[in-house]
PDB file of N, CA and C in Angstrom:
ATOM      1  N   UNK H   1      70.576 196.498  89.366  1.00  0.00           N
ATOM      2  CA  UNK H   1      71.793 195.640  89.612  1.00  0.00           C
ATOM      3  C   UNK H   1      71.430 194.583  90.506  1.00  0.00           C
ATOM      4  N   UNK H   2      71.781 193.378  90.295  1.00  0.00           N
ATOM      5  CA  UNK H   2      71.507 192.208  91.168  1.00  0.00           C
ATOM      6  C   UNK H   2      72.351 192.197  92.289  1.00  0.00           C
ATOM      7  N   UNK H   3      71.720 191.697  93.441  1.00  0.00           N
ATOM      8  CA  UNK H   3      72.570 191.607  94.691  1.00  0.00           C
ATOM      9  C   UNK H   3      73.517 190.417  94.561  1.00  0.00           C
ATOM     10  N   UNK H   4      74.759 190.643  94.773  1.00  0.00           N
ATOM     11  CA  UNK H   4      75.807 189.559  94.700  1.00  0.00           C
ATOM     12  C   UNK H   4      75.669 188.410  95.630  1.00  0.00           C
ATOM     13  N   UNK H   5      75.033 188.612  96.858  1.00  0.00           N
ATOM     14  CA  UNK H   5      74.698 187.608  97.664  1.00  0.00           C
ATOM     15  C   UNK H   5      73.678 186.536  97.246  1.00  0.00           C
ATOM     16  N   UNK H   6      72.945 186.886  96.216  1.00  0.00           N
ATOM     17  CA  UNK H   6      71.879 186.081  95.679  1.00  0.00           C
ATOM     18  C   UNK H   6      72.258 185.359  94.395  1.00  0.00           C
ATOM     19  N   UNK H   7      73.549 185.558  93.930  1.00  0.00           N
ATOM     20  CA  UNK H   7      73.945 185.038  92.697  1.00  0.00           C
ATOM     21  C   UNK H   7      74.350 183.620  92.965  1.00  0.00           C
ATOM     22  N   UNK H   8      74.149 182.636  92.090  1.00  0.00           N
ATOM     23  CA  UNK H   8      74.619 181.285  92.162  1.00  0.00           C
ATOM     24  C   UNK H   8      76.136 181.179  92.120  1.00  0.00           C
ATOM     25  N   UNK H   9      76.654 180.420  92.824  1.00  0.00           N
ATOM     26  CA  UNK H   9      78.175 180.253  92.763  1.00  0.00           C
ATOM     27  C   UNK H   9      78.640 179.836  91.425  1.00  0.00           C
ATOM     28  N   UNK H  10      79.939 180.386  91.118  1.00  0.00           N
ATOM     29  CA  UNK H  10      80.332 180.099  89.818  1.00  0.00           C
ATOM     30  C   UNK H  10      80.804 178.580  89.728  1.00  0.00           C
ATOM     31  N   UNK H  11      80.535 178.064  88.647  1.00  0.00           N
ATOM     32  CA  UNK H  11      80.879 176.607  88.407  1.00  0.00           C
ATOM     33  C   UNK H  11      82.283 176.446  88.503  1.00  0.00           C
ATOM     34  N   UNK H  12      82.753 175.352  89.144  1.00  0.00           N
ATOM     35  CA  UNK H  12      84.161 174.934  89.358  1.00  0.00           C
ATOM     36  C   UNK H  12      84.377 173.741  88.370  1.00  0.00           C
ATOM     37  N   UNK H  13      85.643 173.644  87.995  1.00  0.00           N
ATOM     38  CA  UNK H  13      86.026 172.552  87.017  1.00  0.00           C
ATOM     39  C   UNK H  13      86.163 171.254  87.759  1.00  0.00           C
ATOM     40  N   UNK H  14      85.481 170.216  87.313  1.00  0.00           N
ATOM     41  CA  UNK H  14      85.465 168.943  88.023  1.00  0.00           C
ATOM     42  C   UNK H  14      85.839 167.908  87.064  1.00  0.00           C
ATOM     43  N   UNK H  15      86.801 167.096  87.455  1.00  0.00           N
ATOM     44  CA  UNK H  15      87.354 166.062  86.577  1.00  0.00           C
ATOM     45  C   UNK H  15      86.605 164.764  86.796  1.00  0.00           C
ATOM     46  N   UNK H  16      85.882 164.224  85.854  1.00  0.00           N
ATOM     47  CA  UNK H  16      85.108 162.934  86.139  1.00  0.00           C
ATOM     48  C   UNK H  16      85.907 161.799  85.338  1.00  0.00           C
ATOM     49  N   UNK H  17      86.378 160.776  85.948  1.00  0.00           N
ATOM     50  CA  UNK H  17      86.983 159.689  85.322  1.00  0.00           C
ATOM     51  C   UNK H  17      86.088 159.028  84.422  1.00  0.00           C
ATOM     52  N   UNK H  18      86.674 158.288  83.489  1.00  0.00           N
ATOM     53  CA  UNK H  18      85.945 157.511  82.496  1.00  0.00           C
ATOM     54  C   UNK H  18      85.116 156.467  83.230  1.00  0.00           C
ATOM     55  N   UNK H  19      84.061 155.968  82.401  1.00  0.00           N
ATOM     56  CA  UNK H  19      83.232 154.872  82.989  1.00  0.00           C
ATOM     57  C   UNK H  19      84.118 153.719  83.462  1.00  0.00           C
ATOM     58  N   UNK H  20      83.701 153.055  84.536  1.00  0.00           N
ATOM     59  CA  UNK H  20      84.362 151.836  85.103  1.00  0.00           C
ATOM     60  C   UNK H  20      84.085 150.670  84.142  1.00  0.00           C
ATOM     61  N   UNK H  21      84.986 149.783  84.035  1.00  0.00           N
ATOM     62  CA  UNK H  21      84.827 148.387  83.343  1.00  0.00           C
ATOM     63  C   UNK H  21      84.328 147.290  84.242  1.00  0.00           C
ATOM     64  N   UNK H  22      83.130 146.710  83.871  1.00  0.00           N
ATOM     65  CA  UNK H  22      82.485 145.800  84.748  1.00  0.00           C
ATOM     66  C   UNK H  22      82.400 144.433  84.043  1.00  0.00           C
ATOM     67  N   UNK H  23      82.765 143.509  84.711  1.00  0.00           N
ATOM     68  CA  UNK H  23      82.754 142.024  84.113  1.00  0.00           C
ATOM     69  C   UNK H  23      81.957 141.187  85.228  1.00  0.00           C
ATOM     70  N   UNK H  24      80.867 140.544  84.805  1.00  0.00           N
ATOM     71  CA  UNK H  24      80.171 139.859  85.826  1.00  0.00           C
ATOM     72  C   UNK H  24      79.607 138.547  85.092  1.00  0.00           C
ATOM     73  N   UNK H  25      79.327 137.527  85.937  1.00  0.00           N
ATOM     74  CA  UNK H  25      78.868 136.265  85.470  1.00  0.00           C
ATOM     75  C   UNK H  25      78.016 135.683  86.605  1.00  0.00           C
ATOM     76  N   UNK H  26      77.121 134.816  86.204  1.00  0.00           N
ATOM     77  CA  UNK H  26      76.065 134.146  87.088  1.00  0.00           C
ATOM     78  C   UNK H  26      75.749 132.791  86.681  1.00  0.00           C
ATOM     79  N   UNK H  27      75.611 131.892  87.767  1.00  0.00           N
ATOM     80  CA  UNK H  27      75.262 130.433  87.315  1.00  0.00           C
ATOM     81  C   UNK H  27      74.397 129.942  88.383  1.00  0.00           C
ATOM     82  N   UNK H  28      73.550 128.980  88.054  1.00  0.00           N
ATOM     83  CA  UNK H  28      72.743 128.363  89.091  1.00  0.00           C
ATOM     84  C   UNK H  28      72.720 126.825  88.717  1.00  0.00           C
ATOM     85  N   UNK H  29      72.773 125.932  89.714  1.00  0.00           N
ATOM     86  CA  UNK H  29      72.959 124.535  89.602  1.00  0.00           C
ATOM     87  C   UNK H  29      72.062 123.873  90.593  1.00  0.00           C
ATOM     88  N   UNK H  30      71.490 122.784  90.276  1.00  0.00           N
ATOM     89  CA  UNK H  30      70.845 121.851  91.284  1.00  0.00           C
ATOM     90  C   UNK H  30      71.833 120.906  91.821  1.00  0.00           C
ATOM     91  N   UNK H  31      71.891 120.865  93.150  1.00  0.00           N
ATOM     92  CA  UNK H  31      72.975 119.959  93.854  1.00  0.00           C
ATOM     93  C   UNK H  31      72.395 118.934  94.645  1.00  0.00           C
ATOM     94  N   UNK H  32      71.364 118.291  94.261  1.00  0.00           N
ATOM     95  CA  UNK H  32      70.544 117.216  94.937  1.00  0.00           C
ATOM     96  C   UNK H  32      71.512 116.109  95.438  1.00  0.00           C
ATOM     97  N   UNK H  33      71.465 115.527  96.578  1.00  0.00           N
ATOM     98  CA  UNK H  33      72.339 114.497  96.867  1.00  0.00           C
ATOM     99  C   UNK H  33      71.869 113.229  96.169  1.00  0.00           C
ATOM    100  N   UNK H  34      72.597 112.112  95.974  1.00  0.00           N
ATOM    101  CA  UNK H  34      72.005 111.044  95.125  1.00  0.00           C
ATOM    102  C   UNK H  34      71.039 110.209  95.913  1.00  0.00           C
ATOM    103  N   UNK H  35      70.076 109.641  95.166  1.00  0.00           N
ATOM    104  CA  UNK H  35      68.987 108.848  95.781  1.00  0.00           C
ATOM    105  C   UNK H  35      69.826 107.537  96.377  1.00  0.00           C
ATOM    106  N   UNK H  36      69.318 107.260  97.652  1.00  0.00           N
ATOM    107  CA  UNK H  36      69.902 106.130  98.401  1.00  0.00           C
ATOM    108  C   UNK H  36      70.848 106.561  99.401  1.00  0.00           C
ATOM    109  N   UNK H  37      71.267 107.978  99.539  1.00  0.00           N
ATOM    110  CA  UNK H  37      72.099 108.407 100.558  1.00  0.00           C
ATOM    111  C   UNK H  37      71.288 108.339 101.904  1.00  0.00           C
ATOM    112  N   UNK H  38      72.147 108.202 102.972  1.00  0.00           N
ATOM    113  CA  UNK H  38      71.507 108.242 104.253  1.00  0.00           C
ATOM    114  C   UNK H  38      70.950 109.495 104.486  1.00  0.00           C
ATOM    115  N   UNK H  39      69.654 109.592 105.093  1.00  0.00           N
ATOM    116  CA  UNK H  39      69.101 110.802 105.389  1.00  0.00           C
ATOM    117  C   UNK H  39      68.988 111.149 106.803  1.00  0.00           C
ATOM    118  N   UNK H  40      67.915 111.669 107.303  1.00  0.00           N
ATOM    119  CA  UNK H  40      67.710 112.063 108.733  1.00  0.00           C
ATOM    120  C   UNK H  40      68.570 113.165 109.133  1.00  0.00           C
ATOM    121  N   UNK H  41      69.213 113.950 108.256  1.00  0.00           N
ATOM    122  CA  UNK H  41      70.014 115.167 108.529  1.00  0.00           C
ATOM    123  C   UNK H  41      71.274 114.873 109.250  1.00  0.00           C
ATOM    124  N   UNK H  42      71.719 113.615 109.337  1.00  0.00           N
ATOM    125  CA  UNK H  42      72.945 113.288 109.764  1.00  0.00           C
ATOM    126  C   UNK H  42      73.572 112.051 109.206  1.00  0.00           C
ATOM    127  N   UNK H  43      74.782 111.914 109.226  1.00  0.00           N
ATOM    128  CA  UNK H  43      75.484 110.723 108.401  1.00  0.00           C
ATOM    129  C   UNK H  43      75.457 109.510 109.014  1.00  0.00           C
ATOM    130  N   UNK H  44      75.058 109.376 110.339  1.00  0.00           N
ATOM    131  CA  UNK H  44      74.965 108.082 111.087  1.00  0.00           C
ATOM    132  C   UNK H  44      73.627 107.420 110.964  1.00  0.00           C
ATOM    133  N   UNK H  45      72.696 107.915 110.187  1.00  0.00           N
ATOM    134  CA  UNK H  45      71.389 107.363 109.998  1.00  0.00           C
ATOM    135  C   UNK H  45      71.451 105.906 109.557  1.00  0.00           C
ATOM    136  N   UNK H  46      70.741 104.977 110.236  1.00  0.00           N
ATOM    137  CA  UNK H  46      70.822 103.587 109.704  1.00  0.00           C
ATOM    138  C   UNK H  46      69.595 103.166 108.998  1.00  0.00           C
ATOM    139  N   UNK H  47      68.390 103.797 109.172  1.00  0.00           N
ATOM    140  CA  UNK H  47      67.285 103.383 108.543  1.00  0.00           C
ATOM    141  C   UNK H  47      66.597 104.426 107.567  1.00  0.00           C
ATOM    142  N   UNK H  48      66.965 105.662 107.754  1.00  0.00           N
ATOM    143  CA  UNK H  48      66.454 106.573 106.747  1.00  0.00           C
ATOM    144  C   UNK H  48      67.338 106.856 105.538  1.00  0.00           C
ATOM    145  N   UNK H  49      66.719 106.522 104.468  1.00  0.00           N
ATOM    146  CA  UNK H  49      67.422 106.577 103.231  1.00  0.00           C
ATOM    147  C   UNK H  49      66.620 107.259 102.250  1.00  0.00           C
ATOM    148  N   UNK H  50      67.317 108.188 101.564  1.00  0.00           N
ATOM    149  CA  UNK H  50      66.579 109.036 100.535  1.00  0.00           C
ATOM    150  C   UNK H  50      66.165 108.149  99.309  1.00  0.00           C
ATOM    151  N   UNK H  51      64.818 108.249  99.137  1.00  0.00           N
ATOM    152  CA  UNK H  51      64.096 107.415  98.125  1.00  0.00           C
ATOM    153  C   UNK H  51      63.705 108.302  96.941  1.00  0.00           C
ATOM    154  N   UNK H  52      63.807 109.537  97.029  1.00  0.00           N
ATOM    155  CA  UNK H  52      63.372 110.452  95.920  1.00  0.00           C
ATOM    156  C   UNK H  52      63.643 112.020  96.362  1.00  0.00           C
ATOM    157  N   UNK H  53      63.229 112.840  95.332  1.00  0.00           N
ATOM    158  CA  UNK H  53      63.528 114.272  95.613  1.00  0.00           C
ATOM    159  C   UNK H  53      62.170 115.002  95.817  1.00  0.00           C
ATOM    160  N   UNK H  54      61.972 115.647  96.966  1.00  0.00           N
ATOM    161  CA  UNK H  54      60.727 116.300  97.147  1.00  0.00           C
ATOM    162  C   UNK H  54      60.899 117.814  96.639  1.00  0.00           C
ATOM    163  N   UNK H  55      61.905 118.524  96.858  1.00  0.00           N
ATOM    164  CA  UNK H  55      62.256 119.806  96.509  1.00  0.00           C
ATOM    165  C   UNK H  55      63.743 119.869  96.114  1.00  0.00           C
ATOM    166  N   UNK H  56      64.092 120.480  94.950  1.00  0.00           N
ATOM    167  CA  UNK H  56      65.487 120.540  94.688  1.00  0.00           C
ATOM    168  C   UNK H  56      66.351 121.492  95.565  1.00  0.00           C
ATOM    169  N   UNK H  57      67.493 121.092  95.820  1.00  0.00           N
ATOM    170  CA  UNK H  57      68.514 121.924  96.498  1.00  0.00           C
ATOM    171  C   UNK H  57      69.251 122.678  95.368  1.00  0.00           C
ATOM    172  N   UNK H  58      69.254 124.126  95.437  1.00  0.00           N
ATOM    173  CA  UNK H  58      69.898 124.784  94.420  1.00  0.00           C
ATOM    174  C   UNK H  58      71.068 125.711  95.022  1.00  0.00           C
ATOM    175  N   UNK H  59      72.003 125.869  94.209  1.00  0.00           N
ATOM    176  CA  UNK H  59      73.076 126.934  94.483  1.00  0.00           C
ATOM    177  C   UNK H  59      73.152 127.993  93.438  1.00  0.00           C
ATOM    178  N   UNK H  60      73.311 129.159  93.677  1.00  0.00           N
ATOM    179  CA  UNK H  60      73.545 130.176  92.761  1.00  0.00           C
ATOM    180  C   UNK H  60      74.829 130.962  93.129  1.00  0.00           C
ATOM    181  N   UNK H  61      75.629 131.229  92.192  1.00  0.00           N
ATOM    182  CA  UNK H  61      76.802 131.889  92.308  1.00  0.00           C
ATOM    183  C   UNK H  61      76.993 133.121  91.411  1.00  0.00           C
ATOM    184  N   UNK H  62      77.603 134.210  91.883  1.00  0.00           N
ATOM    185  CA  UNK H  62      77.868 135.376  91.010  1.00  0.00           C
ATOM    186  C   UNK H  62      79.127 135.866  91.193  1.00  0.00           C
ATOM    187  N   UNK H  63      79.786 136.187  90.141  1.00  0.00           N
ATOM    188  CA  UNK H  63      81.155 136.806  90.118  1.00  0.00           C
ATOM    189  C   UNK H  63      81.227 138.166  89.616  1.00  0.00           C
ATOM    190  N   UNK H  64      81.911 139.062  90.179  1.00  0.00           N
ATOM    191  CA  UNK H  64      81.898 140.445  89.713  1.00  0.00           C
ATOM    192  C   UNK H  64      83.354 141.027  89.752  1.00  0.00           C
ATOM    193  N   UNK H  65      83.745 141.608  88.710  1.00  0.00           N
ATOM    194  CA  UNK H  65      85.166 142.242  88.675  1.00  0.00           C
ATOM    195  C   UNK H  65      85.035 143.591  88.117  1.00  0.00           C
ATOM    196  N   UNK H  66      85.522 144.686  88.808  1.00  0.00           N
ATOM    197  CA  UNK H  66      85.520 146.005  88.376  1.00  0.00           C
ATOM    198  C   UNK H  66      87.010 146.538  87.984  1.00  0.00           C
ATOM    199  N   UNK H  67      87.086 147.012  86.784  1.00  0.00           N
ATOM    200  CA  UNK H  67      88.230 147.674  86.260  1.00  0.00           C
ATOM    201  C   UNK H  67      89.480 146.660  86.334  1.00  0.00           C
ATOM    202  N   UNK H  68      89.282 145.430  86.094  1.00  0.00           N
ATOM    203  CA  UNK H  68      90.390 144.458  85.999  1.00  0.00           C
ATOM    204  C   UNK H  68      90.884 144.107  87.276  1.00  0.00           C
ATOM    205  N   UNK H  69      90.301 144.449  88.253  1.00  0.00           N
ATOM    206  CA  UNK H  69      90.726 144.013  89.699  1.00  0.00           C
ATOM    207  C   UNK H  69      90.427 142.555  90.032  1.00  0.00           C
ATOM    208  N   UNK H  70      90.534 142.270  91.222  1.00  0.00           N
ATOM    209  CA  UNK H  70      90.197 140.786  91.708  1.00  0.00           C
ATOM    210  C   UNK H  70      88.685 140.650  91.672  1.00  0.00           C
ATOM    211  N   UNK H  71      88.420 139.294  91.269  1.00  0.00           N
ATOM    212  CA  UNK H  71      86.932 138.925  91.328  1.00  0.00           C
ATOM    213  C   UNK H  71      86.454 138.839  92.818  1.00  0.00           C
ATOM    214  N   UNK H  72      85.176 139.280  92.856  1.00  0.00           N
ATOM    215  CA  UNK H  72      84.503 139.030  94.138  1.00  0.00           C
ATOM    216  C   UNK H  72      83.218 138.196  93.876  1.00  0.00           C
ATOM    217  N   UNK H  73      83.159 137.212  94.841  1.00  0.00           N
ATOM    218  CA  UNK H  73      82.142 136.134  94.639  1.00  0.00           C
ATOM    219  C   UNK H  73      81.026 136.162  95.649  1.00  0.00           C
ATOM    220  N   UNK H  74      79.853 135.900  95.290  1.00  0.00           N
ATOM    221  CA  UNK H  74      78.774 135.687  96.285  1.00  0.00           C
ATOM    222  C   UNK H  74      78.053 134.284  95.900  1.00  0.00           C
ATOM    223  N   UNK H  75      77.933 133.374  96.883  1.00  0.00           N
ATOM    224  CA  UNK H  75      77.410 131.941  96.594  1.00  0.00           C
ATOM    225  C   UNK H  75      76.332 131.837  97.627  1.00  0.00           C
ATOM    226  N   UNK H  76      75.141 131.365  97.145  1.00  0.00           N
ATOM    227  CA  UNK H  76      74.072 131.098  98.080  1.00  0.00           C
ATOM    228  C   UNK H  76      73.604 129.573  97.866  1.00  0.00           C
ATOM    229  N   UNK H  77      73.047 128.970  98.825  1.00  0.00           N
ATOM    230  CA  UNK H  77      72.453 127.695  98.778  1.00  0.00           C
ATOM    231  C   UNK H  77      71.260 127.752  99.419  1.00  0.00           C
ATOM    232  N   UNK H  78      70.249 127.072  98.526  1.00  0.00           N
ATOM    233  CA  UNK H  78      68.683 127.039  99.014  1.00  0.00           C
ATOM    234  C   UNK H  78      68.542 125.738  99.517  1.00  0.00           C
ATOM    235  N   UNK H  79      68.673 125.582 100.853  1.00  0.00           N
ATOM    236  CA  UNK H  79      68.590 124.307 101.656  1.00  0.00           C
ATOM    237  C   UNK H  79      67.115 123.986 101.979  1.00  0.00           C
ATOM    238  N   UNK H  80      66.264 124.983 101.827  1.00  0.00           N
ATOM    239  CA  UNK H  80      64.826 124.658 102.235  1.00  0.00           C
ATOM    240  C   UNK H  80      64.552 125.449 103.561  1.00  0.00           C
ATOM    241  N   UNK H  81      63.839 124.981 104.300  1.00  0.00           N
ATOM    242  CA  UNK H  81      63.375 125.689 105.567  1.00  0.00           C
ATOM    243  C   UNK H  81      64.283 125.625 106.829  1.00  0.00           C
ATOM    244  N   UNK H  82      65.294 124.667 106.828  1.00  0.00           N
ATOM    245  CA  UNK H  82      66.118 124.764 108.169  1.00  0.00           C
ATOM    246  C   UNK H  82      67.504 125.417 107.853  1.00  0.00           C
TER     247      UNK H  82
END
């Protein structure tokens, strides 16, 4: 006869809800300022004017909604090194 203290516990009934509904979307855009805009990192620049694009400035956005609730958003901007 097996010892009762070494027996695994009896399984309990557990209710598992159905899988959640997930809606998600993602987009990425280049948001470079126009050529000719004043540069030097501030608007009062008199002599520094953008003449071209060295690296693109990008923004990425993601929207997620679970079970028909409110959308949650995450937005990032890649400004470069500063």
